[in-house]
Amino acid sequence: MLDATTRSGDTATVSPRATATELVVPVRVVTPAAPAGRLARCGRVLLSPWSRFALLVALLAAAGASVLAFEPQKLLADGWPPQLGGPTAAAVFAVAYGLCTVAFVPRPLLNLAAGALFGSAVGLGTSLAGTVLGAGLAFGLGRVLGQDALRPLLRGRLLTAADGLLSRHGMRSMLAARLFPGLPFWGVNYCAAVSRMGWTPYLVATALGSIPNTAAYVVAGARASAPTSPAFLIALAAIALPTVAGAVMAWRKRHHLRKP
């Protein structure tokens, strides 16, 4: 039967349905990849731990190359530039001292130069200022660029023990490391940076622990022109005795290092 029909004479008219079904076709909008997404991925790669560590290695290599090119050891032979003098010379030397320690220049050489150029008192103050500055620069570089990459590699008994001492007993451990003559200054800086040691104990212990050794070399440099003077001989003794004591202590403790 036809729905809703009306008859008029011999014809029949069919009315449309009361309701109709509409078909909805989903349309997928395709947008091109945003450049911001690629920039974000590049940023994550550049800021990854190993990328930052590679930057640290490149900076240290460049610093070492610059030291080889400029040869700061000539200060002992040629002296300080004549156009610099007084407090300005001391301040410039302190900054140069700090930068040179980051670039692996041995501190004894710089301490001898400070004593020869500025005398015992000013040379000691200048060297200590440069020591703290260089230690802070190395610590900051190692903490920002190297810590995240190197901390997962701290395996083994010796590395774990060293990290534990620096992290839990930072002030005491750093003071002992600075007083011990056999440990390289730059090596201690970057080991402390990889640990969880804080800034304040690191810098305070560096300043206090560096005084004896620094003073001995500065006085030796200041009195080098009088090698038979009591001050020069006492400075030599202050340099030699801790070195011998450290070597003896390391030899007596060698069996602890060989234990698995």
Short mmCIF file of C-alpha atoms in Angstrom, two decimals, residues 2-259:
data_model
loop_
_atom_site.label_atom_id
_atom_site.label_comp_id
_atom_site.label_asym_id
_atom_site.label_seq_id
_atom_site.Cartn_x
_atom_site.Cartn_y
_atom_site.Cartn_z
CA LEU A 2 1.24 3.52 -0.72
CA ASP A 3 1.97 5.71 2.25
CA ALA A 4 -0.09 8.81 2.88
CA THR A 5 -2.05 8.75 -0.41
CA THR A 6 -4.83 11.03 -1.57
CA ARG A 7 -7.24 10.13 -4.32
CA SER A 8 -8.80 12.56 -6.76
CA GLY A 9 -10.61 10.94 -9.58
CA ASP A 10 -8.54 8.18 -11.10
CA THR A 11 -5.14 9.43 -9.89
CA ALA A 12 -3.12 8.85 -6.72
CA THR A 13 -0.49 11.17 -5.34
CA VAL A 14 2.34 9.94 -3.12
CA SER A 15 3.49 12.37 -0.41
CA PRO A 16 7.13 12.51 0.71
CA ARG A 17 8.14 10.75 3.92
CA ALA A 18 7.69 12.71 7.10
CA THR A 19 11.35 12.24 8.10
CA ALA A 20 14.48 12.04 5.98
CA THR A 21 17.90 10.66 6.82
CA GLU A 22 20.86 12.91 6.14
CA LEU A 23 24.19 11.35 5.30
CA VAL A 24 27.21 12.99 6.99
CA VAL A 25 30.56 12.36 5.31
CA PRO A 26 33.53 12.99 7.68
CA VAL A 27 36.20 15.18 6.19
CA ARG A 28 39.81 14.76 7.42
CA VAL A 29 41.81 17.95 7.33
CA VAL A 30 45.48 17.30 6.64
CA THR A 31 47.82 20.05 7.83
CA PRO A 32 51.51 20.19 7.02
CA ALA A 33 54.00 19.46 9.82
CA ALA A 34 54.73 22.58 11.80
CA PRO A 35 58.27 23.88 11.66
CA ALA A 36 58.11 24.34 15.41
CA GLY A 37 58.06 20.57 15.83
CA ARG A 38 61.33 20.18 13.96
CA LEU A 39 62.89 23.01 15.91
CA ALA A 40 61.83 21.38 19.16
CA ARG A 41 63.41 18.07 18.14
CA CYS A 42 66.62 19.81 17.13
CA GLY A 43 66.65 21.65 20.45
CA ARG A 44 66.27 18.39 22.38
CA VAL A 45 69.16 16.86 20.45
CA LEU A 46 71.41 19.86 20.98
CA LEU A 47 70.60 20.01 24.69
CA SER A 48 70.95 16.29 25.28
CA PRO A 49 73.55 15.19 27.88
CA TRP A 50 76.01 13.81 25.34
CA SER A 51 75.75 16.88 23.10
CA ARG A 52 76.57 19.10 26.06
CA PHE A 53 79.45 16.82 27.01
CA ALA A 54 80.80 17.04 23.47
CA LEU A 55 80.65 20.83 23.77
CA LEU A 56 82.61 20.63 27.03
CA VAL A 57 85.31 18.51 25.38
CA ALA A 58 85.51 20.95 22.47
CA LEU A 59 85.84 23.95 24.80
CA LEU A 60 88.59 22.28 26.83
CA ALA A 61 90.44 21.26 23.68
CA ALA A 62 90.27 24.83 22.39
CA ALA A 63 91.51 26.14 25.74
CA GLY A 64 94.44 23.73 25.70
CA ALA A 65 95.32 24.70 22.15
CA SER A 66 95.24 28.39 23.04
CA VAL A 67 97.63 27.75 25.94
CA LEU A 68 100.06 25.99 23.62
CA ALA A 69 99.85 28.94 21.25
CA PHE A 70 100.33 31.75 23.79
CA GLU A 71 102.82 29.93 26.06
CA PRO A 72 102.05 31.49 29.47
CA GLN A 73 105.26 30.00 30.90
CA LYS A 74 107.10 32.87 29.20
CA LEU A 75 106.00 35.04 32.13
CA LEU A 76 108.81 33.50 34.16
CA ALA A 77 111.41 34.52 31.59
CA ASP A 78 110.03 37.69 30.00
CA GLY A 79 108.04 39.15 32.89
CA TRP A 80 104.73 41.03 32.86
CA PRO A 81 103.94 43.51 30.05
CA PRO A 82 105.32 46.91 31.07
CA GLN A 83 102.11 48.79 30.27
CA LEU A 84 100.31 46.98 33.11
CA GLY A 85 101.16 47.75 36.69
CA GLY A 86 99.75 48.01 40.19
CA PRO A 87 96.28 46.69 41.07
CA THR A 88 95.32 46.44 37.41
CA ALA A 89 98.16 44.03 36.72
CA ALA A 90 97.21 41.91 39.75
CA ALA A 91 93.56 41.76 38.68
CA VAL A 92 94.44 40.86 35.09
CA PHE A 93 96.84 38.19 36.29
CA ALA A 94 94.18 36.70 38.59
CA VAL A 95 91.72 36.41 35.69
CA ALA A 96 94.40 34.96 33.43
CA TYR A 97 95.38 32.55 36.23
CA GLY A 98 91.81 31.26 36.48
CA LEU A 99 91.46 30.78 32.74
CA CYS A 100 94.80 29.01 32.54
CA THR A 101 93.85 26.52 35.26
CA VAL A 102 90.71 25.63 33.29
CA ALA A 103 93.00 25.01 30.31
CA PHE A 104 95.14 22.53 32.34
CA VAL A 105 98.12 24.83 32.96
CA PRO A 106 99.89 23.52 36.10
CA ARG A 107 99.24 25.73 39.11
CA PRO A 108 102.83 25.50 40.46
CA LEU A 109 104.04 27.30 37.33
CA LEU A 110 101.46 30.05 37.79
CA ASN A 111 102.24 30.37 41.50
CA LEU A 112 105.96 30.75 40.80
CA ALA A 113 105.16 33.43 38.22
CA ALA A 114 102.90 35.27 40.69
CA GLY A 115 105.65 35.35 43.29
CA ALA A 116 108.27 36.50 40.80
CA LEU A 117 106.03 39.26 39.40
CA PHE A 118 104.24 40.60 42.49
CA GLY A 119 106.18 39.42 45.53
CA SER A 120 105.04 37.18 48.37
CA ALA A 121 102.02 39.05 49.79
CA VAL A 122 100.38 40.34 46.59
CA GLY A 123 101.39 37.21 44.72
CA LEU A 124 99.67 34.99 47.29
CA GLY A 125 96.44 36.99 47.19
CA THR A 126 96.46 37.06 43.40
CA SER A 127 97.11 33.33 43.15
CA LEU A 128 94.35 32.43 45.61
CA ALA A 129 91.89 34.66 43.77
CA GLY A 130 92.84 33.00 40.48
CA THR A 131 92.62 29.57 42.09
CA VAL A 132 89.06 30.12 43.31
CA LEU A 133 88.04 31.69 40.00
CA GLY A 134 89.47 28.82 37.95
CA ALA A 135 87.93 26.23 40.26
CA GLY A 136 84.54 27.93 39.99
CA LEU A 137 84.72 28.10 36.20
CA ALA A 138 85.68 24.43 35.89
CA PHE A 139 83.00 23.38 38.38
CA GLY A 140 80.32 25.33 36.52
CA LEU A 141 81.32 23.97 33.13
CA GLY A 142 81.46 20.42 34.41
CA ARG A 143 78.15 20.72 36.27
CA VAL A 144 76.21 22.23 33.34
CA LEU A 145 77.80 20.37 30.42
CA GLY A 146 79.11 17.11 31.82
CA GLN A 147 77.24 15.94 34.90
CA ASP A 148 74.15 14.45 33.20
CA ALA A 149 76.26 12.47 30.73
CA LEU A 150 78.90 11.19 33.14
CA ARG A 151 76.91 10.34 36.27
CA PRO A 152 75.42 7.14 34.74
CA LEU A 153 79.01 5.98 34.08
CA LEU A 154 80.02 6.09 37.77
CA ARG A 155 80.47 2.37 38.22
CA GLY A 156 83.13 0.48 40.04
CA ARG A 157 84.26 0.58 43.64
CA LEU A 158 86.68 3.49 43.39
CA LEU A 159 84.44 5.79 41.38
CA THR A 160 81.42 5.04 43.55
CA ALA A 161 83.40 5.65 46.73
CA ALA A 162 84.81 8.94 45.44
CA ASP A 163 81.36 10.11 44.38
CA GLY A 164 79.91 9.17 47.76
CA LEU A 165 82.59 11.07 49.67
CA LEU A 166 82.22 14.21 47.58
CA SER A 167 78.43 14.09 47.66
CA ARG A 168 77.96 13.36 51.39
CA HIS A 169 81.07 14.91 52.93
CA GLY A 170 81.83 17.66 50.43
CA MET A 171 83.62 20.17 52.64
CA ARG A 172 85.87 17.66 54.38
CA SER A 173 86.63 15.65 51.25
CA MET A 174 87.42 18.70 49.13
CA LEU A 175 89.65 20.15 51.84
CA ALA A 176 91.63 16.90 51.97
CA ALA A 177 91.86 16.78 48.16
CA ARG A 178 93.25 20.31 48.00
CA LEU A 179 95.79 19.65 50.74
CA PHE A 180 97.00 16.41 49.14
CA PRO A 181 99.79 17.40 46.70
CA GLY A 182 99.49 14.44 44.33
CA LEU A 183 95.99 15.16 42.99
CA PRO A 184 95.77 17.33 39.85
CA PHE A 185 93.83 20.53 40.36
CA TRP A 186 91.76 20.22 37.18
CA GLY A 187 90.93 16.56 37.86
CA VAL A 188 89.54 17.36 41.30
CA ASN A 189 87.49 20.21 39.80
CA TYR A 190 85.71 18.04 37.27
CA CYS A 191 85.25 15.11 39.65
CA ALA A 192 83.52 17.45 42.10
CA ALA A 193 81.36 18.82 39.28
CA VAL A 194 80.09 15.35 38.38
CA SER A 195 79.23 14.63 42.03
CA ARG A 196 76.32 16.18 43.94
CA MET A 197 78.57 18.46 45.94
CA GLY A 198 77.30 21.99 46.60
CA TRP A 199 78.87 25.23 45.44
CA THR A 200 79.58 26.74 48.86
CA PRO A 201 81.55 23.87 50.42
CA TYR A 202 83.42 23.39 47.16
CA LEU A 203 84.63 26.99 46.90
CA VAL A 204 85.32 27.45 50.62
CA ALA A 205 87.31 24.21 50.85
CA THR A 206 89.20 25.12 47.68
CA ALA A 207 90.21 28.51 49.08
CA LEU A 208 91.29 27.15 52.47
CA GLY A 209 92.95 23.97 51.25
CA SER A 210 94.97 25.75 48.56
CA ILE A 211 96.68 28.18 50.94
CA PRO A 212 99.67 26.07 52.13
CA ASN A 213 100.79 24.77 48.75
CA THR A 214 100.12 28.07 46.99
CA ALA A 215 102.05 30.06 49.61
CA ALA A 216 105.06 27.76 49.32
CA TYR A 217 105.33 28.18 45.55
CA VAL A 218 104.67 31.92 45.64
CA VAL A 219 107.38 32.50 48.24
CA ALA A 220 109.77 30.32 46.25
CA GLY A 221 109.07 32.40 43.16
CA ALA A 222 109.50 35.66 45.05
CA ARG A 223 112.83 34.59 46.59
CA ALA A 224 114.21 32.72 43.59
CA SER A 225 116.88 35.36 43.17
CA ALA A 226 118.25 34.44 46.62
CA PRO A 227 118.28 30.61 46.64
CA THR A 228 120.23 30.42 49.88
CA SER A 229 117.88 32.66 51.86
CA PRO A 230 115.95 31.09 54.77
CA ALA A 231 112.59 31.99 53.18
CA PHE A 232 113.48 30.20 49.95
CA LEU A 233 114.74 27.11 51.76
CA ILE A 234 111.64 26.96 53.98
CA ALA A 235 109.45 27.27 50.88
CA LEU A 236 111.30 24.39 49.23
CA ALA A 237 110.82 22.28 52.34
CA ALA A 238 107.11 23.12 52.39
CA ILE A 239 106.87 21.95 48.78
CA ALA A 240 108.95 18.79 49.15
CA LEU A 241 107.71 17.41 52.47
CA PRO A 242 103.99 17.14 51.59
CA THR A 243 104.92 15.58 48.26
CA VAL A 244 107.06 12.92 49.94
CA ALA A 245 104.41 12.33 52.63
CA GLY A 246 101.73 11.92 49.99
CA ALA A 247 103.83 9.44 48.03
CA VAL A 248 104.51 7.39 51.16
CA MET A 249 100.84 7.37 52.10
CA ALA A 250 99.82 6.28 48.63
CA TRP A 251 102.41 3.49 48.67
CA ARG A 252 101.20 2.22 52.05
CA LYS A 253 97.57 2.26 50.92
CA ARG A 254 98.21 0.57 47.56
CA HIS A 255 96.84 -2.80 48.73
CA HIS A 256 93.41 -1.23 49.30
CA LEU A 257 93.29 -0.21 45.66
CA ARG A 258 94.07 -3.72 44.46
CA LYS A 259 91.23 -5.38 46.34
#
